[in-house]
């Protein structure tokens, strides 16, 4: 058995169906490269969309946190749970109403974390 057949058997055993359908994986990679290139041309719009998405995630997270916090009767930290939920809701509304300011603040927070 030469090294090429050993290498092929290793690839086949490890990759399974991906080895047989490599064309789809290549097409997916090319599509991601094209979408990334298009995204580099419209960074402002993608920033605004991602901030709105993040704001709605925080809003929904705040609602679910509030429902879960109020549903846990007899638990000692209901107040903390509700306060965190209210903070999520307030931050979600702020991000949705002013996504440009939110993107600047989040960028500065990430930079401060990296500098620390």
mmCIF file of C-alpha atoms in Angstrom:
data_model
loop_
_atom_site.group_PDB
_atom_site.id
_atom_site.type_symbol
_atom_site.label_atom_id
_atom_site.label_comp_id
_atom_site.label_asym_id
_atom_site.label_seq_id
_atom_site.Cartn_x
_atom_site.Cartn_y
_atom_site.Cartn_z
ATOM 1 C CA UNK A 1 0.000 0.000 0.000
ATOM 2 C CA UNK A 2 1.562 3.304 -1.014
ATOM 3 C CA UNK A 3 1.164 6.647 0.741
ATOM 4 C CA UNK A 4 -1.424 8.000 -1.719
ATOM 5 C CA UNK A 5 -3.901 5.220 -1.023
ATOM 6 C CA UNK A 6 -3.264 5.505 2.718
ATOM 7 C CA UNK A 7 -3.910 9.244 2.515
ATOM 8 C CA UNK A 8 -7.105 8.680 0.511
ATOM 9 C CA UNK A 9 -8.379 6.143 3.030
ATOM 10 C CA UNK A 10 -7.649 8.549 5.902
ATOM 11 C CA UNK A 11 -9.515 11.370 4.115
ATOM 12 C CA UNK A 12 -12.444 9.108 3.320
ATOM 13 C CA UNK A 13 -12.728 7.800 6.872
ATOM 14 C CA UNK A 14 -12.431 11.246 8.472
ATOM 15 C CA UNK A 15 -14.440 13.363 6.056
ATOM 16 C CA UNK A 16 -17.131 10.916 4.982
ATOM 17 C CA UNK A 17 -19.662 12.483 2.617
ATOM 18 C CA UNK A 18 -17.807 15.782 2.414
ATOM 19 C CA UNK A 19 -15.027 14.042 0.518
ATOM 20 C CA UNK A 20 -17.524 12.880 -2.105
ATOM 21 C CA UNK A 21 -19.384 16.204 -2.417
ATOM 22 C CA UNK A 22 -16.481 18.648 -2.316
ATOM 23 C CA UNK A 23 -17.967 20.772 -5.110
ATOM 24 C CA UNK A 24 -20.748 22.031 -2.875
ATOM 25 C CA UNK A 25 -18.234 23.002 -0.211
ATOM 26 C CA UNK A 26 -16.180 24.866 -2.812
ATOM 27 C CA UNK A 27 -19.294 26.686 -4.074
ATOM 28 C CA UNK A 28 -20.188 27.662 -0.511
ATOM 29 C CA UNK A 29 -16.688 29.040 0.037
ATOM 30 C CA UNK A 30 -16.870 31.086 -3.163
ATOM 31 C CA UNK A 31 -20.304 32.420 -2.175
ATOM 32 C CA UNK A 32 -18.975 33.475 1.236
ATOM 33 C CA UNK A 33 -16.038 35.259 -0.390
ATOM 34 C CA UNK A 34 -18.399 37.134 -2.729
ATOM 35 C CA UNK A 35 -20.768 38.093 0.093
ATOM 36 C CA UNK A 36 -17.844 39.249 2.236
ATOM 37 C CA UNK A 37 -16.522 41.397 -0.597
ATOM 38 C CA UNK A 38 -19.953 42.956 -1.081
ATOM 39 C CA UNK A 39 -20.177 43.520 2.678
ATOM 40 C CA UNK A 40 -16.860 45.380 2.699
ATOM 41 C CA UNK A 41 -18.374 47.871 0.265
ATOM 42 C CA UNK A 42 -21.342 48.679 2.475
ATOM 43 C CA UNK A 43 -19.918 48.741 5.983
ATOM 44 C CA UNK A 44 -22.127 51.582 7.235
ATOM 45 C CA UNK A 45 -25.356 49.815 6.279
ATOM 46 C CA UNK A 46 -24.157 46.524 7.763
ATOM 47 C CA UNK A 47 -23.180 48.299 10.985
ATOM 48 C CA UNK A 48 -26.641 49.821 11.292
ATOM 49 C CA UNK A 49 -28.354 46.503 10.551
ATOM 50 C CA UNK A 50 -26.193 44.642 13.069
ATOM 51 C CA UNK A 51 -26.889 47.268 15.752
ATOM 52 C CA UNK A 52 -30.640 47.035 15.117
ATOM 53 C CA UNK A 53 -30.405 43.251 15.290
ATOM 54 C CA UNK A 54 -28.467 43.506 18.564
ATOM 55 C CA UNK A 55 -31.026 45.973 19.940
ATOM 56 C CA UNK A 56 -33.944 43.675 19.156
ATOM 57 C CA UNK A 57 -32.050 40.746 20.685
ATOM 58 C CA UNK A 58 -31.614 42.756 23.883
ATOM 59 C CA UNK A 59 -35.300 43.720 23.848
ATOM 60 C CA UNK A 60 -36.456 40.128 23.454
ATOM 61 C CA UNK A 61 -33.896 38.972 26.016
ATOM 62 C CA UNK A 62 -35.161 41.577 28.474
ATOM 63 C CA UNK A 63 -38.768 40.492 27.997
ATOM 64 C CA UNK A 64 -37.905 36.825 28.505
ATOM 65 C CA UNK A 65 -35.725 37.668 31.511
ATOM 66 C CA UNK A 66 -38.568 39.672 33.041
ATOM 67 C CA UNK A 67 -41.102 36.886 32.482
ATOM 68 C CA UNK A 68 -38.725 34.303 33.915
ATOM 69 C CA UNK A 69 -37.815 36.510 36.867
ATOM 70 C CA UNK A 70 -41.425 37.216 37.771
ATOM 71 C CA UNK A 71 -42.320 33.556 37.320
ATOM 72 C CA UNK A 72 -39.862 32.370 39.991
ATOM 73 C CA UNK A 73 -41.858 32.940 43.154
ATOM 74 C CA UNK A 74 -40.036 32.257 46.384
ATOM 75 C CA UNK A 75 -36.608 32.845 44.870
ATOM 76 C CA UNK A 76 -34.339 35.224 46.785
ATOM 77 C CA UNK A 77 -32.934 37.144 43.799
ATOM 78 C CA UNK A 78 -36.127 38.119 41.982
ATOM 79 C CA UNK A 79 -35.284 41.800 42.449
ATOM 80 C CA UNK A 80 -31.879 41.393 40.809
ATOM 81 C CA UNK A 81 -33.449 39.379 37.989
ATOM 82 C CA UNK A 82 -36.054 42.078 37.353
ATOM 83 C CA UNK A 83 -33.473 44.885 37.527
ATOM 84 C CA UNK A 84 -31.278 43.116 34.965
ATOM 85 C CA UNK A 85 -34.328 42.632 32.742
ATOM 86 C CA UNK A 86 -35.161 46.339 32.966
ATOM 87 C CA UNK A 87 -31.547 47.212 32.113
ATOM 88 C CA UNK A 88 -31.755 44.925 29.062
ATOM 89 C CA UNK A 89 -34.994 46.589 27.966
ATOM 90 C CA UNK A 90 -33.613 50.113 28.396
ATOM 91 C CA UNK A 91 -30.392 49.284 26.536
ATOM 92 C CA UNK A 92 -32.361 47.585 23.758
ATOM 93 C CA UNK A 93 -34.548 50.669 23.272
ATOM 94 C CA UNK A 94 -31.504 52.975 23.283
ATOM 95 C CA UNK A 95 -29.712 50.820 20.699
ATOM 96 C CA UNK A 96 -32.787 50.697 18.452
ATOM 97 C CA UNK A 97 -33.455 54.447 18.659
ATOM 98 C CA UNK A 98 -29.833 55.490 18.051
ATOM 99 C CA UNK A 99 -27.832 52.702 16.381
ATOM 100 C CA UNK A 100 -24.965 54.985 15.299
ATOM 101 C CA UNK A 101 -24.230 56.096 18.862
ATOM 102 C CA UNK A 102 -24.627 52.515 20.067
ATOM 103 C CA UNK A 103 -22.077 51.262 17.527
ATOM 104 C CA UNK A 104 -19.592 53.902 18.676
ATOM 105 C CA UNK A 105 -20.092 53.052 22.351
ATOM 106 C CA UNK A 106 -19.815 49.297 21.775
ATOM 107 C CA UNK A 107 -16.655 49.831 19.699
ATOM 108 C CA UNK A 108 -15.118 51.922 22.492
ATOM 109 C CA UNK A 109 -16.041 49.297 25.090
ATOM 110 C CA UNK A 110 -14.415 46.532 23.040
ATOM 111 C CA UNK A 111 -11.308 48.701 22.547
ATOM 112 C CA UNK A 112 -11.107 49.352 26.299
ATOM 113 C CA UNK A 113 -11.356 45.637 27.001
ATOM 114 C CA UNK A 114 -8.541 44.892 24.556
ATOM 115 C CA UNK A 115 -6.365 47.646 26.018
ATOM 116 C CA UNK A 116 -6.831 46.457 29.604
#
